Amino acid sequence: MRCAGLVLLVLVLTSCGDERTGQRYRAERELWRADQQREELRSRGAGDAALTALAARYETVGRRFELDAIADSAAAAVQEVAGRAWLEAVDVHLARVDSLRAVAILDQMHGPYAAIPTIAAEVAWRRGRIARAYGDRPLAIELYRKAARTLEPDPGAESAADSVHHLPLEALELARGIREGPELSEIDSWAQEYYLDHLDADSLDVRLDARRLLSETHMERGRWDEAIEQLTELERELLSHDEQDEALPRYEPASIRLRRFEARVGGWLESTESLDSLRAWFERLRDDYEDYGVAPPALWVMAKAAGERGLTEDALRLLSQLRLRYGNAPILAEAMLQRARLLEREGRWREAYVEYRLLATERPLSGPGLQVPLEIADHHRGREDQLATREALLRAEEHYRGIIDRYPPSPHTILARERLVETLERLGLDDLALEEILELSRRAAGRPRELRLLRRAARLAESSLADPVLSRQILDRIVQRYPSTRIGQWAAQRLGRPEVLDPGR
Amino acid sequence: MRFYESLGAALWAWGGSLRLALDLRFWSPLLMLTLLRLAVLLLLVFFHRPEVAGAGTPLVGLLGGAEALHYPEHLYRMFGLFRPLDAFVTVLAGSVAAGAVSLRFARAYGSKVAHQRWKGLRSGLGQLILLFAIALAAELAFVGLVRLIPEEIRHATTKFRLLSLLLEWGGRIAIQTCLAYAVVEIAVRGLAVREAIVSSVARTRELPLLTLVLVAGTSGLMFPFYLMADIDLGDRIPLPEAVVILVVVQILADLVFTLLRLGALTRVFVWRTEVRR
């Protein structure tokens, strides 16, 4: 009895006032249950109403457990779970194309979560992605920089730390060609500095990623020699690591060699060197990594570069070589399209036509294969032969309809339908094009694509068909399905019903 | 004794325990132990409650690592969290309960020695605790030996993994079989641990098949629960709370099987040591 009493006393004394552990645990439980609901909805394909309810559930968890002040690590743990719930709500809102609500949540999260690096970084990152999607590149760059500064990379982590180190490179890509905002050179220096700092990180994955991304930064800015230097070092590190029997890094030395070759091709394009110097590089790559499938894409890159430098015959020869040696390579369809285009550019239309037909027959469902009928029509349009263009477009329509009828619904048939829409629009058959766009939107129900297709359909009905009744029907559908999205608001304005706007949602 | 004779004797021994088990007095020591085990489980399940969090959090962290402090991993690891604490409780309280139950059964089976021993049980408590500690150490040592086989081999395939767990379990059953009569030797005959173990091993050698059937027929049925501490339940049980229910089932099943095992072993013991003479 005395012993039991002592145990009880110890429990009571050591436990007084520790409420945060329980709060954190309950928050985790609520969040997990909402996640389960999300998985369930994902498996059975949820409508907008179900997704709205799910987002509200996540928001409730966030609101319920959010703390006003973070006094200690236990409170920070509670706040982190609350932050996760808000971020899940943001993701659900983005999935239902409600970026307004997503932005509203992210903007209110800046203050309360500033002290939690994982959450603060994710907030900045998501907000940056939305800014990028809406074309606000300076804001996206600023937010990406903030995210990268806030959180240290940790590849493999189940948080933004897993890939936060990609952001400097993304910021650099965004900075290219913007008129206002930070200078490109400033972002470039910052990105280089960021990756150089991480070359000495403790984690092997961080070090390798940093070197890889540093090389990409150099390639982005056309510093080919520096990129090659980094990629050479990276390949060497990977090969030496491979020999020691440790946990293998996530890069294949073969893919790094391919990237190195691409950097070499980039440098060659800006030089006056002969193609032979590239060939020597290619042969070394082919011999070193014979079984890794990197030779076909390397050959394709070399052929494309030769074409760009005006060495058409060399390019054609390389593309033929690719077809002969690597007949089953996934890149072959791209190579055949490139070959046909080069032949067409050289005025060898008969040969180009044969190549186009071969591509459409051998790889009918590939992207390049589906492009063939429109390429042929483009050729005739370029020669201002209206009759031949129309005939080619009619054949294209027949071709695409045949594919849609012949094959079960898949991404390939969706692509064929998109090409069909393009064909019908060029033929001036806007009513039929509209039908196909609406069919595509039905197949994309519940996804952001549906909204964009509906907007396209509404515009087509309004401008080309001059059918206000149909246009209003489509706009009405947009407003009903996506009332709180930007496109939903645009549709409401077109309908002259600004009262449906509800910016607070 | 041949196999069928051993099986017949085992059924006879279990039958006797089952008949006596209708009397709740035989259950009381083990019921108290069960309540204690349930209390330990409650502490582990509700470690995050303010009333116990100060002690519960470091305890769960110590037993299951930092991951075990988070939902739902905490519940999925419940078998692993419960096992070491349960072993501790079994050594301290289970040993005493087992001694008391054995003595009650021995008296009910007409053991004259047992009638004289009731008051002397108190002096044997230390011996019982020591016996359970030795048994636990021996079982852990055997499991440790099995785990010396490199993990790449033990976990190479699902079949290998199951085999290595069966090997661990088999070793534990073998140790329990050797020590099967030691509790009764201490509780009823008042022997010291060393003599009790020697006597138990000799008795098991005398009746190897019967003892093995009595031990494996009860403890062996607990293998699925042993397995659960070693596999990732997150992939198999969609509702984390269900794991707690499974642990409760384990505790209740152990209560019944322990009573049956102790009753049957005591009956065999009394039959061999007193009635036959």
mmCIF file with all atom_site columns, C-alpha atoms in Angstrom, chain B residues 93-202:
data_model
loop_
_atom_site.group_PDB
_atom_site.id
_atom_site.type_symbol
_atom_site.label_atom_id
_atom_site.label_alt_id
_atom_site.label_comp_id
_atom_site.label_asym_id
_atom_site.label_entity_id
_atom_site.label_seq_id
_atom_site.pdbx_PDB_ins_code
_atom_site.Cartn_x
_atom_site.Cartn_y
_atom_site.Cartn_z
_atom_site.occupancy
_atom_site.B_iso_or_equiv
_atom_site.pdbx_formal_charge
_atom_site.auth_seq_id
_atom_site.auth_comp_id
_atom_site.auth_asym_id
_atom_site.auth_atom_id
_atom_site.pdbx_PDB_model_num
ATOM 1   C CA . ALA B 1 93  ? 3.096  -9.136  -8.786  1.00 0.00 ? 93  ALA B CA 1
ATOM 2   C CA . GLY B 1 94  ? 2.497  -12.003 -11.215 1.00 0.00 ? 94  GLY B CA 1
ATOM 3   C CA . SER B 1 95  ? 4.888  -14.209 -9.294  1.00 0.00 ? 95  SER B CA 1
ATOM 4   C CA . VAL B 1 96  ? 2.997  -13.676 -6.046  1.00 0.00 ? 96  VAL B CA 1
ATOM 5   C CA . ALA B 1 97  ? -0.376 -14.206 -7.742  1.00 0.00 ? 97  ALA B CA 1
ATOM 6   C CA . ALA B 1 98  ? 0.893  -17.402 -9.386  1.00 0.00 ? 98  ALA B CA 1
ATOM 7   C CA . GLY B 1 99  ? 2.139  -18.704 -6.029  1.00 0.00 ? 99  GLY B CA 1
ATOM 8   C CA . ALA B 1 100 ? -1.199 -17.971 -4.343  1.00 0.00 ? 100 ALA B CA 1
ATOM 9   C CA . VAL B 1 101 ? -3.200 -19.600 -7.141  1.00 0.00 ? 101 VAL B CA 1
ATOM 10  C CA . SER B 1 102 ? -0.993 -22.693 -7.154  1.00 0.00 ? 102 SER B CA 1
ATOM 11  C CA . LEU B 1 103 ? -1.372 -23.075 -3.422  1.00 0.00 ? 103 LEU B CA 1
ATOM 12  C CA . ARG B 1 104 ? -5.165 -22.745 -3.636  1.00 0.00 ? 104 ARG B CA 1
ATOM 13  C CA . PHE B 1 105 ? -5.315 -25.356 -6.380  1.00 0.00 ? 105 PHE B CA 1
ATOM 14  C CA . ALA B 1 106 ? -3.015 -27.683 -4.420  1.00 0.00 ? 106 ALA B CA 1
ATOM 15  C CA . ARG B 1 107 ? -5.282 -27.461 -1.394  1.00 0.00 ? 107 ARG B CA 1
ATOM 16  C CA . ALA B 1 108 ? -8.332 -28.079 -3.525  1.00 0.00 ? 108 ALA B CA 1
ATOM 17  C CA . TYR B 1 109 ? -6.675 -31.148 -5.055  1.00 0.00 ? 109 TYR B CA 1
ATOM 18  C CA . GLY B 1 110 ? -6.160 -32.465 -1.527  1.00 0.00 ? 110 GLY B CA 1
ATOM 19  C CA . SER B 1 111 ? -2.488 -31.741 -0.994  1.00 0.00 ? 111 SER B CA 1
ATOM 20  C CA . LYS B 1 112 ? -1.686 -32.199 2.677   1.00 0.00 ? 112 LYS B CA 1
ATOM 21  C CA . VAL B 1 113 ? 1.500  -30.205 2.405   1.00 0.00 ? 113 VAL B CA 1
ATOM 22  C CA . ALA B 1 114 ? -0.392 -27.301 0.922   1.00 0.00 ? 114 ALA B CA 1
ATOM 23  C CA . HIS B 1 115 ? -2.730 -27.153 3.911   1.00 0.00 ? 115 HIS B CA 1
ATOM 24  C CA . GLN B 1 116 ? 0.224  -26.652 6.173   1.00 0.00 ? 116 GLN B CA 1
ATOM 25  C CA . ARG B 1 117 ? 1.922  -24.127 3.869   1.00 0.00 ? 117 ARG B CA 1
ATOM 26  C CA . TRP B 1 118 ? -0.655 -21.335 3.591   1.00 0.00 ? 118 TRP B CA 1
ATOM 27  C CA . LYS B 1 119 ? 0.952  -19.115 6.222   1.00 0.00 ? 119 LYS B CA 1
ATOM 28  C CA . GLY B 1 120 ? 4.410  -19.942 4.967   1.00 0.00 ? 120 GLY B CA 1
ATOM 29  C CA . LEU B 1 121 ? 3.707  -18.505 1.515   1.00 0.00 ? 121 LEU B CA 1
ATOM 30  C CA . ARG B 1 122 ? 4.590  -15.030 2.741   1.00 0.00 ? 122 ARG B CA 1
ATOM 31  C CA . SER B 1 123 ? 8.122  -16.118 3.471   1.00 0.00 ? 123 SER B CA 1
ATOM 32  C CA . GLY B 1 124 ? 8.383  -17.562 -0.047  1.00 0.00 ? 124 GLY B CA 1
ATOM 33  C CA . LEU B 1 125 ? 7.425  -14.313 -1.827  1.00 0.00 ? 125 LEU B CA 1
ATOM 34  C CA . GLY B 1 126 ? 11.032 -13.310 -2.369  1.00 0.00 ? 126 GLY B CA 1
ATOM 35  C CA . GLN B 1 127 ? 11.780 -16.754 -3.801  1.00 0.00 ? 127 GLN B CA 1
ATOM 36  C CA . LEU B 1 128 ? 8.834  -16.485 -6.196  1.00 0.00 ? 128 LEU B CA 1
ATOM 37  C CA . ILE B 1 129 ? 9.912  -13.023 -7.393  1.00 0.00 ? 129 ILE B CA 1
ATOM 38  C CA . LEU B 1 130 ? 13.454 -14.290 -7.838  1.00 0.00 ? 130 LEU B CA 1
ATOM 39  C CA . LEU B 1 131 ? 12.198 -17.304 -9.786  1.00 0.00 ? 131 LEU B CA 1
ATOM 40  C CA . PHE B 1 132 ? 10.195 -15.098 -12.179 1.00 0.00 ? 132 PHE B CA 1
ATOM 41  C CA . ALA B 1 133 ? 13.160 -12.756 -12.585 1.00 0.00 ? 133 ALA B CA 1
ATOM 42  C CA . ILE B 1 134 ? 15.402 -15.706 -13.467 1.00 0.00 ? 134 ILE B CA 1
ATOM 43  C CA . ALA B 1 135 ? 12.802 -17.055 -15.925 1.00 0.00 ? 135 ALA B CA 1
ATOM 44  C CA . LEU B 1 136 ? 12.493 -13.628 -17.557 1.00 0.00 ? 136 LEU B CA 1
ATOM 45  C CA . ALA B 1 137 ? 16.278 -13.252 -17.772 1.00 0.00 ? 137 ALA B CA 1
ATOM 46  C CA . ALA B 1 138 ? 16.587 -16.697 -19.351 1.00 0.00 ? 138 ALA B CA 1
ATOM 47  C CA . GLU B 1 139 ? 13.872 -15.904 -21.914 1.00 0.00 ? 139 GLU B CA 1
ATOM 48  C CA . LEU B 1 140 ? 15.446 -12.538 -22.763 1.00 0.00 ? 140 LEU B CA 1
ATOM 49  C CA . ALA B 1 141 ? 18.851 -14.161 -23.081 1.00 0.00 ? 141 ALA B CA 1
ATOM 50  C CA . PHE B 1 142 ? 17.435 -16.714 -25.524 1.00 0.00 ? 142 PHE B CA 1
ATOM 51  C CA . VAL B 1 143 ? 15.690 -14.013 -27.556 1.00 0.00 ? 143 VAL B CA 1
ATOM 52  C CA . GLY B 1 144 ? 18.955 -12.064 -27.523 1.00 0.00 ? 144 GLY B CA 1
ATOM 53  C CA . LEU B 1 145 ? 20.755 -15.116 -28.882 1.00 0.00 ? 145 LEU B CA 1
ATOM 54  C CA . VAL B 1 146 ? 18.262 -15.478 -31.725 1.00 0.00 ? 146 VAL B CA 1
ATOM 55  C CA . ARG B 1 147 ? 18.648 -11.786 -32.492 1.00 0.00 ? 147 ARG B CA 1
ATOM 56  C CA . LEU B 1 148 ? 22.377 -12.264 -32.872 1.00 0.00 ? 148 LEU B CA 1
ATOM 57  C CA . ILE B 1 149 ? 21.493 -13.697 -36.290 1.00 0.00 ? 149 ILE B CA 1
ATOM 58  C CA . PRO B 1 150 ? 22.024 -10.731 -38.628 1.00 0.00 ? 150 PRO B CA 1
ATOM 59  C CA . GLU B 1 151 ? 18.851 -8.760  -39.357 1.00 0.00 ? 151 GLU B CA 1
ATOM 60  C CA . GLU B 1 152 ? 19.420 -9.106  -43.106 1.00 0.00 ? 152 GLU B CA 1
ATOM 61  C CA . ILE B 1 153 ? 18.892 -12.851 -42.682 1.00 0.00 ? 153 ILE B CA 1
ATOM 62  C CA . ARG B 1 154 ? 16.117 -12.759 -40.083 1.00 0.00 ? 154 ARG B CA 1
ATOM 63  C CA . HIS B 1 155 ? 14.134 -10.167 -42.047 1.00 0.00 ? 155 HIS B CA 1
ATOM 64  C CA . ALA B 1 156 ? 15.101 -11.348 -45.525 1.00 0.00 ? 156 ALA B CA 1
ATOM 65  C CA . THR B 1 157 ? 11.562 -12.539 -46.296 1.00 0.00 ? 157 THR B CA 1
ATOM 66  C CA . THR B 1 158 ? 8.259  -12.647 -44.439 1.00 0.00 ? 158 THR B CA 1
ATOM 67  C CA . LYS B 1 159 ? 8.737  -16.385 -43.998 1.00 0.00 ? 159 LYS B CA 1
ATOM 68  C CA . PHE B 1 160 ? 12.186 -15.890 -42.420 1.00 0.00 ? 160 PHE B CA 1
ATOM 69  C CA . ARG B 1 161 ? 10.828 -13.204 -40.145 1.00 0.00 ? 161 ARG B CA 1
ATOM 70  C CA . LEU B 1 162 ? 8.015  -15.439 -38.973 1.00 0.00 ? 162 LEU B CA 1
ATOM 71  C CA . LEU B 1 163 ? 10.442 -18.308 -38.511 1.00 0.00 ? 163 LEU B CA 1
ATOM 72  C CA . SER B 1 164 ? 12.775 -16.244 -36.344 1.00 0.00 ? 164 SER B CA 1
ATOM 73  C CA . LEU B 1 165 ? 9.829  -15.116 -34.199 1.00 0.00 ? 165 LEU B CA 1
ATOM 74  C CA . LEU B 1 166 ? 8.646  -18.718 -33.922 1.00 0.00 ? 166 LEU B CA 1
ATOM 75  C CA . LEU B 1 167 ? 12.154 -19.682 -32.844 1.00 0.00 ? 167 LEU B CA 1
ATOM 76  C CA . GLU B 1 168 ? 12.108 -16.995 -30.145 1.00 0.00 ? 168 GLU B CA 1
ATOM 77  C CA . TRP B 1 169 ? 8.691  -18.115 -29.016 1.00 0.00 ? 169 TRP B CA 1
ATOM 78  C CA . GLY B 1 170 ? 9.706  -21.771 -29.072 1.00 0.00 ? 170 GLY B CA 1
ATOM 79  C CA . GLY B 1 171 ? 12.700 -20.990 -26.856 1.00 0.00 ? 171 GLY B CA 1
ATOM 80  C CA . ARG B 1 172 ? 10.489 -19.187 -24.379 1.00 0.00 ? 172 ARG B CA 1
ATOM 81  C CA . ILE B 1 173 ? 8.085  -22.128 -24.291 1.00 0.00 ? 173 ILE B CA 1
ATOM 82  C CA . ALA B 1 174 ? 11.015 -24.507 -23.723 1.00 0.00 ? 174 ALA B CA 1
ATOM 83  C CA . ILE B 1 175 ? 12.251 -22.410 -20.770 1.00 0.00 ? 175 ILE B CA 1
ATOM 84  C CA . GLN B 1 176 ? 8.743  -22.190 -19.329 1.00 0.00 ? 176 GLN B CA 1
ATOM 85  C CA . THR B 1 177 ? 8.382  -25.957 -19.703 1.00 0.00 ? 177 THR B CA 1
ATOM 86  C CA . CYS B 1 178 ? 11.600 -26.591 -17.768 1.00 0.00 ? 178 CYS B CA 1
ATOM 87  C CA . LEU B 1 179 ? 10.487 -24.232 -14.991 1.00 0.00 ? 179 LEU B CA 1
ATOM 88  C CA . ALA B 1 180 ? 6.836  -25.307 -15.113 1.00 0.00 ? 180 ALA B CA 1
ATOM 89  C CA . TYR B 1 181 ? 6.710  -26.874 -11.648 1.00 0.00 ? 181 TYR B CA 1
ATOM 90  C CA . ALA B 1 182 ? 9.067  -24.413 -9.910  1.00 0.00 ? 182 ALA B CA 1
ATOM 91  C CA . VAL B 1 183 ? 6.224  -22.122 -8.758  1.00 0.00 ? 183 VAL B CA 1
ATOM 92  C CA . VAL B 1 184 ? 4.417  -25.054 -7.137  1.00 0.00 ? 184 VAL B CA 1
ATOM 93  C CA . GLU B 1 185 ? 7.664  -26.295 -5.597  1.00 0.00 ? 185 GLU B CA 1
ATOM 94  C CA . ILE B 1 186 ? 8.188  -22.914 -3.911  1.00 0.00 ? 186 ILE B CA 1
ATOM 95  C CA . ALA B 1 187 ? 4.556  -22.201 -3.049  1.00 0.00 ? 187 ALA B CA 1
ATOM 96  C CA . VAL B 1 188 ? 3.558  -25.689 -1.913  1.00 0.00 ? 188 VAL B CA 1
ATOM 97  C CA . ARG B 1 189 ? 6.759  -27.344 -0.781  1.00 0.00 ? 189 ARG B CA 1
ATOM 98  C CA . GLY B 1 190 ? 8.519  -24.168 0.355   1.00 0.00 ? 190 GLY B CA 1
ATOM 99  C CA . LEU B 1 191 ? 11.713 -24.896 -1.554  1.00 0.00 ? 191 LEU B CA 1
ATOM 100 C CA . ALA B 1 192 ? 14.308 -22.261 -2.287  1.00 0.00 ? 192 ALA B CA 1
ATOM 101 C CA . VAL B 1 193 ? 14.669 -21.083 -5.894  1.00 0.00 ? 193 VAL B CA 1
ATOM 102 C CA . ARG B 1 194 ? 17.690 -23.238 -6.685  1.00 0.00 ? 194 ARG B CA 1
ATOM 103 C CA . GLU B 1 195 ? 16.123 -26.462 -5.423  1.00 0.00 ? 195 GLU B CA 1
ATOM 104 C CA . ALA B 1 196 ? 12.789 -25.547 -7.001  1.00 0.00 ? 196 ALA B CA 1
ATOM 105 C CA . ILE B 1 197 ? 14.407 -25.124 -10.421 1.00 0.00 ? 197 ILE B CA 1
ATOM 106 C CA . VAL B 1 198 ? 16.403 -28.362 -10.097 1.00 0.00 ? 198 VAL B CA 1
ATOM 107 C CA . SER B 1 199 ? 13.299 -30.243 -8.950  1.00 0.00 ? 199 SER B CA 1
ATOM 108 C CA . SER B 1 200 ? 11.171 -28.719 -11.736 1.00 0.00 ? 200 SER B CA 1
ATOM 109 C CA . VAL B 1 201 ? 13.675 -29.681 -14.414 1.00 0.00 ? 201 VAL B CA 1
ATOM 110 C CA . ALA B 1 202 ? 13.779 -33.245 -12.991 1.00 0.00 ? 202 ALA B CA 1
#
